[in-house]
């Protein structure tokens, strides 16, 4: 069974979980870390169960807590090289992603398999790095 949870959608933060029976993917992590921890507790979830974080683009409302979550729980972060560079430069991202957790893909060229999910990234025009 597939499950979807939205922790925020808008300029104050975007973050979602997509879950199968065996795999949990976080899509963006732009909600503040304290709020994320509160949401996880309310839903009875554990950050340690997240298999990967997929980042759509480098705006603060999509990446604010990506470094904190990735580093604290050793979760790989998938994004284009340009988006990873944008995250590094983003002053709203206080904890940057450790190099060991970075995973790079090429939109349209790569298909990423993460346990139960097969992801094919693609470009969407937007005013951010790599888009």
PDB file of C-alpha atoms in Angstrom:
ATOM      1  CA  UNK A   1       0.000   0.000   0.000  1.00  0.00           C
ATOM      2  CA  UNK A   2       1.248   3.471  -0.898  1.00  0.00           C
ATOM      3  CA  UNK A   3       0.943   6.290   1.673  1.00  0.00           C
ATOM      4  CA  UNK A   4       1.574  10.023   1.322  1.00  0.00           C
ATOM      5  CA  UNK A   5       1.980  12.631   4.062  1.00  0.00           C
ATOM      6  CA  UNK A   6       2.380  16.374   3.540  1.00  0.00           C
ATOM      7  CA  UNK A   7       4.177  18.240   6.341  1.00  0.00           C
ATOM      8  CA  UNK A   8       3.930  21.566   4.554  1.00  0.00           C
ATOM      9  CA  UNK A   9       3.212  22.942   1.118  1.00  0.00           C
ATOM     10  CA  UNK A  10       3.858  26.597   0.526  1.00  0.00           C
ATOM     11  CA  UNK A  11       6.307  29.412   1.071  1.00  0.00           C
ATOM     12  CA  UNK A  12       6.693  28.544   4.772  1.00  0.00           C
ATOM     13  CA  UNK A  13       8.023  25.078   3.936  1.00  0.00           C
ATOM     14  CA  UNK A  14       7.565  22.046   1.714  1.00  0.00           C
ATOM     15  CA  UNK A  15       8.152  18.469   2.773  1.00  0.00           C
ATOM     16  CA  UNK A  16       6.425  15.185   2.031  1.00  0.00           C
ATOM     17  CA  UNK A  17       6.796  11.483   2.755  1.00  0.00           C
ATOM     18  CA  UNK A  18       6.024   8.823   0.196  1.00  0.00           C
ATOM     19  CA  UNK A  19       5.836   5.388   1.800  1.00  0.00           C
ATOM     20  CA  UNK A  20       5.433   1.830   0.603  1.00  0.00           C
ATOM     21  CA  UNK A  21       5.416  -1.210   2.855  1.00  0.00           C
ATOM     22  CA  UNK A  22       9.242  -1.328   2.804  1.00  0.00           C
ATOM     23  CA  UNK A  23      10.494   2.105   1.749  1.00  0.00           C
ATOM     24  CA  UNK A  24      10.138   5.709   2.924  1.00  0.00           C
ATOM     25  CA  UNK A  25      11.195   8.607   0.712  1.00  0.00           C
ATOM     26  CA  UNK A  26      11.240  12.217   1.846  1.00  0.00           C
ATOM     27  CA  UNK A  27      10.507  14.677  -0.941  1.00  0.00           C
ATOM     28  CA  UNK A  28      12.103  17.994  -0.025  1.00  0.00           C
ATOM     29  CA  UNK A  29      12.775  19.062   3.548  1.00  0.00           C
ATOM     30  CA  UNK A  30      11.948  22.730   3.762  1.00  0.00           C
ATOM     31  CA  UNK A  31      10.058  22.626   7.040  1.00  0.00           C
ATOM     32  CA  UNK A  32      12.123  23.602  10.104  1.00  0.00           C
ATOM     33  CA  UNK A  33      13.767  20.750  11.994  1.00  0.00           C
ATOM     34  CA  UNK A  34      11.851  21.345  15.245  1.00  0.00           C
ATOM     35  CA  UNK A  35       8.527  21.237  13.406  1.00  0.00           C
ATOM     36  CA  UNK A  36       9.638  18.131  11.502  1.00  0.00           C
ATOM     37  CA  UNK A  37      10.543  16.362  14.752  1.00  0.00           C
ATOM     38  CA  UNK A  38       7.150  17.290  16.214  1.00  0.00           C
ATOM     39  CA  UNK A  39       5.319  16.013  13.108  1.00  0.00           C
ATOM     40  CA  UNK A  40       7.266  12.755  13.158  1.00  0.00           C
ATOM     41  CA  UNK A  41       6.391  12.232  16.807  1.00  0.00           C
ATOM     42  CA  UNK A  42       2.690  12.998  16.172  1.00  0.00           C
ATOM     43  CA  UNK A  43       2.587  10.474  13.294  1.00  0.00           C
ATOM     44  CA  UNK A  44       4.622   7.863  15.169  1.00  0.00           C
ATOM     45  CA  UNK A  45       7.381   7.983  12.549  1.00  0.00           C
ATOM     46  CA  UNK A  46      11.146   7.629  12.859  1.00  0.00           C
ATOM     47  CA  UNK A  47      13.733   9.529  10.815  1.00  0.00           C
ATOM     48  CA  UNK A  48      15.909   6.399  10.938  1.00  0.00           C
ATOM     49  CA  UNK A  49      13.405   4.633   8.671  1.00  0.00           C
ATOM     50  CA  UNK A  50      13.822   7.140   5.798  1.00  0.00           C
ATOM     51  CA  UNK A  51      15.662   5.524   2.886  1.00  0.00           C
ATOM     52  CA  UNK A  52      16.430   8.728   0.958  1.00  0.00           C
ATOM     53  CA  UNK A  53      15.675  12.415   0.579  1.00  0.00           C
ATOM     54  CA  UNK A  54      14.909  13.669  -2.933  1.00  0.00           C
ATOM     55  CA  UNK A  55      15.314  17.414  -3.480  1.00  0.00           C
ATOM     56  CA  UNK A  56      13.357  19.148  -6.230  1.00  0.00           C
ATOM     57  CA  UNK A  57      15.262  22.448  -6.127  1.00  0.00           C
ATOM     58  CA  UNK A  58      17.372  24.612  -3.834  1.00  0.00           C
ATOM     59  CA  UNK A  59      14.885  27.204  -2.568  1.00  0.00           C
ATOM     60  CA  UNK A  60      14.939  27.562   1.222  1.00  0.00           C
ATOM     61  CA  UNK A  61      11.319  26.461   1.545  1.00  0.00           C
ATOM     62  CA  UNK A  62      12.368  23.102   0.045  1.00  0.00           C
ATOM     63  CA  UNK A  63      15.777  22.551   1.699  1.00  0.00           C
ATOM     64  CA  UNK A  64      15.862  24.351   5.065  1.00  0.00           C
ATOM     65  CA  UNK A  65      16.413  21.192   7.156  1.00  0.00           C
ATOM     66  CA  UNK A  66      17.937  18.842   4.565  1.00  0.00           C
ATOM     67  CA  UNK A  67      21.451  18.930   6.051  1.00  0.00           C
ATOM     68  CA  UNK A  68      20.257  18.467   9.626  1.00  0.00           C
ATOM     69  CA  UNK A  69      18.072  15.483   8.767  1.00  0.00           C
ATOM     70  CA  UNK A  70      20.550  13.903   6.359  1.00  0.00           C
ATOM     71  CA  UNK A  71      23.566  14.276   8.650  1.00  0.00           C
ATOM     72  CA  UNK A  72      21.875  13.355  11.924  1.00  0.00           C
ATOM     73  CA  UNK A  73      20.285  10.197  10.500  1.00  0.00           C
ATOM     74  CA  UNK A  74      22.818   9.335   7.735  1.00  0.00           C
ATOM     75  CA  UNK A  75      20.264   9.601   4.936  1.00  0.00           C
ATOM     76  CA  UNK A  76      21.404   9.977   1.314  1.00  0.00           C
ATOM     77  CA  UNK A  77      20.224  13.123  -0.498  1.00  0.00           C
ATOM     78  CA  UNK A  78      19.482  12.853  -4.216  1.00  0.00           C
ATOM     79  CA  UNK A  79      19.638  16.016  -6.360  1.00  0.00           C
ATOM     80  CA  UNK A  80      21.344  17.365  -9.458  1.00  0.00           C
ATOM     81  CA  UNK A  81      24.878  18.689  -9.080  1.00  0.00           C
ATOM     82  CA  UNK A  82      23.578  22.244  -9.572  1.00  0.00           C
ATOM     83  CA  UNK A  83      20.995  21.797  -6.799  1.00  0.00           C
ATOM     84  CA  UNK A  84      23.619  20.355  -4.435  1.00  0.00           C
ATOM     85  CA  UNK A  85      25.809  23.418  -5.119  1.00  0.00           C
ATOM     86  CA  UNK A  86      22.823  25.697  -4.552  1.00  0.00           C
ATOM     87  CA  UNK A  87      22.140  24.036  -1.197  1.00  0.00           C
ATOM     88  CA  UNK A  88      25.783  24.621  -0.189  1.00  0.00           C
ATOM     89  CA  UNK A  89      25.410  28.341  -0.959  1.00  0.00           C
ATOM     90  CA  UNK A  90      21.966  28.723   0.629  1.00  0.00           C
ATOM     91  CA  UNK A  91      22.310  30.744   3.845  1.00  0.00           C
ATOM     92  CA  UNK A  92      19.004  29.311   5.165  1.00  0.00           C
ATOM     93  CA  UNK A  93      20.543  25.826   5.275  1.00  0.00           C
ATOM     94  CA  UNK A  94      22.504  26.031   8.518  1.00  0.00           C
ATOM     95  CA  UNK A  95      23.761  22.429   8.451  1.00  0.00           C
ATOM     96  CA  UNK A  96      25.170  21.544   5.055  1.00  0.00           C
ATOM     97  CA  UNK A  97      24.903  18.007   3.652  1.00  0.00           C
ATOM     98  CA  UNK A  98      27.934  15.835   4.404  1.00  0.00           C
ATOM     99  CA  UNK A  99      29.742  14.735   1.237  1.00  0.00           C
ATOM    100  CA  UNK A 100      29.168  11.066   2.134  1.00  0.00           C
ATOM    101  CA  UNK A 101      25.397  11.604   1.927  1.00  0.00           C
ATOM    102  CA  UNK A 102      25.319  13.367  -1.463  1.00  0.00           C
ATOM    103  CA  UNK A 103      23.951  11.480  -4.458  1.00  0.00           C
ATOM    104  CA  UNK A 104      23.900  13.138  -7.896  1.00  0.00           C
ATOM    105  CA  UNK A 105      21.553  12.357 -10.759  1.00  0.00           C
ATOM    106  CA  UNK A 106      21.017  13.752 -14.248  1.00  0.00           C
ATOM    107  CA  UNK A 107      17.431  14.663 -15.155  1.00  0.00           C
ATOM    108  CA  UNK A 108      16.118  12.642 -18.067  1.00  0.00           C
ATOM    109  CA  UNK A 109      19.189  10.396 -18.169  1.00  0.00           C
ATOM    110  CA  UNK A 110      19.074   8.570 -14.853  1.00  0.00           C
ATOM    111  CA  UNK A 111      16.534   6.271 -13.350  1.00  0.00           C
ATOM    112  CA  UNK A 112      17.115   5.852  -9.647  1.00  0.00           C
ATOM    113  CA  UNK A 113      16.001   2.712  -7.858  1.00  0.00           C
ATOM    114  CA  UNK A 114      15.509   3.014  -4.113  1.00  0.00           C
ATOM    115  CA  UNK A 115      14.094  -0.233  -2.797  1.00  0.00           C
ATOM    116  CA  UNK A 116      10.401  -0.294  -3.845  1.00  0.00           C
ATOM    117  CA  UNK A 117      10.587   2.911  -5.897  1.00  0.00           C
ATOM    118  CA  UNK A 118      11.887   3.614  -9.386  1.00  0.00           C
ATOM    119  CA  UNK A 119      12.347   7.365  -9.910  1.00  0.00           C
ATOM    120  CA  UNK A 120      12.938   9.109 -13.216  1.00  0.00           C
ATOM    121  CA  UNK A 121      13.890  12.750 -12.576  1.00  0.00           C
ATOM    122  CA  UNK A 122      13.030  15.421 -15.133  1.00  0.00           C
ATOM    123  CA  UNK A 123      13.563  19.158 -15.545  1.00  0.00           C
ATOM    124  CA  UNK A 124      10.801  21.602 -14.685  1.00  0.00           C
ATOM    125  CA  UNK A 125      11.419  25.301 -15.395  1.00  0.00           C
ATOM    126  CA  UNK A 126      11.719  27.236 -12.140  1.00  0.00           C
ATOM    127  CA  UNK A 127      13.894  30.098 -10.916  1.00  0.00           C
ATOM    128  CA  UNK A 128      16.433  27.967  -9.068  1.00  0.00           C
ATOM    129  CA  UNK A 129      19.768  26.220  -9.661  1.00  0.00           C
ATOM    130  CA  UNK A 130      19.601  23.467 -12.248  1.00  0.00           C
ATOM    131  CA  UNK A 131      16.144  24.423 -13.504  1.00  0.00           C
TER     132      UNK A 131
END
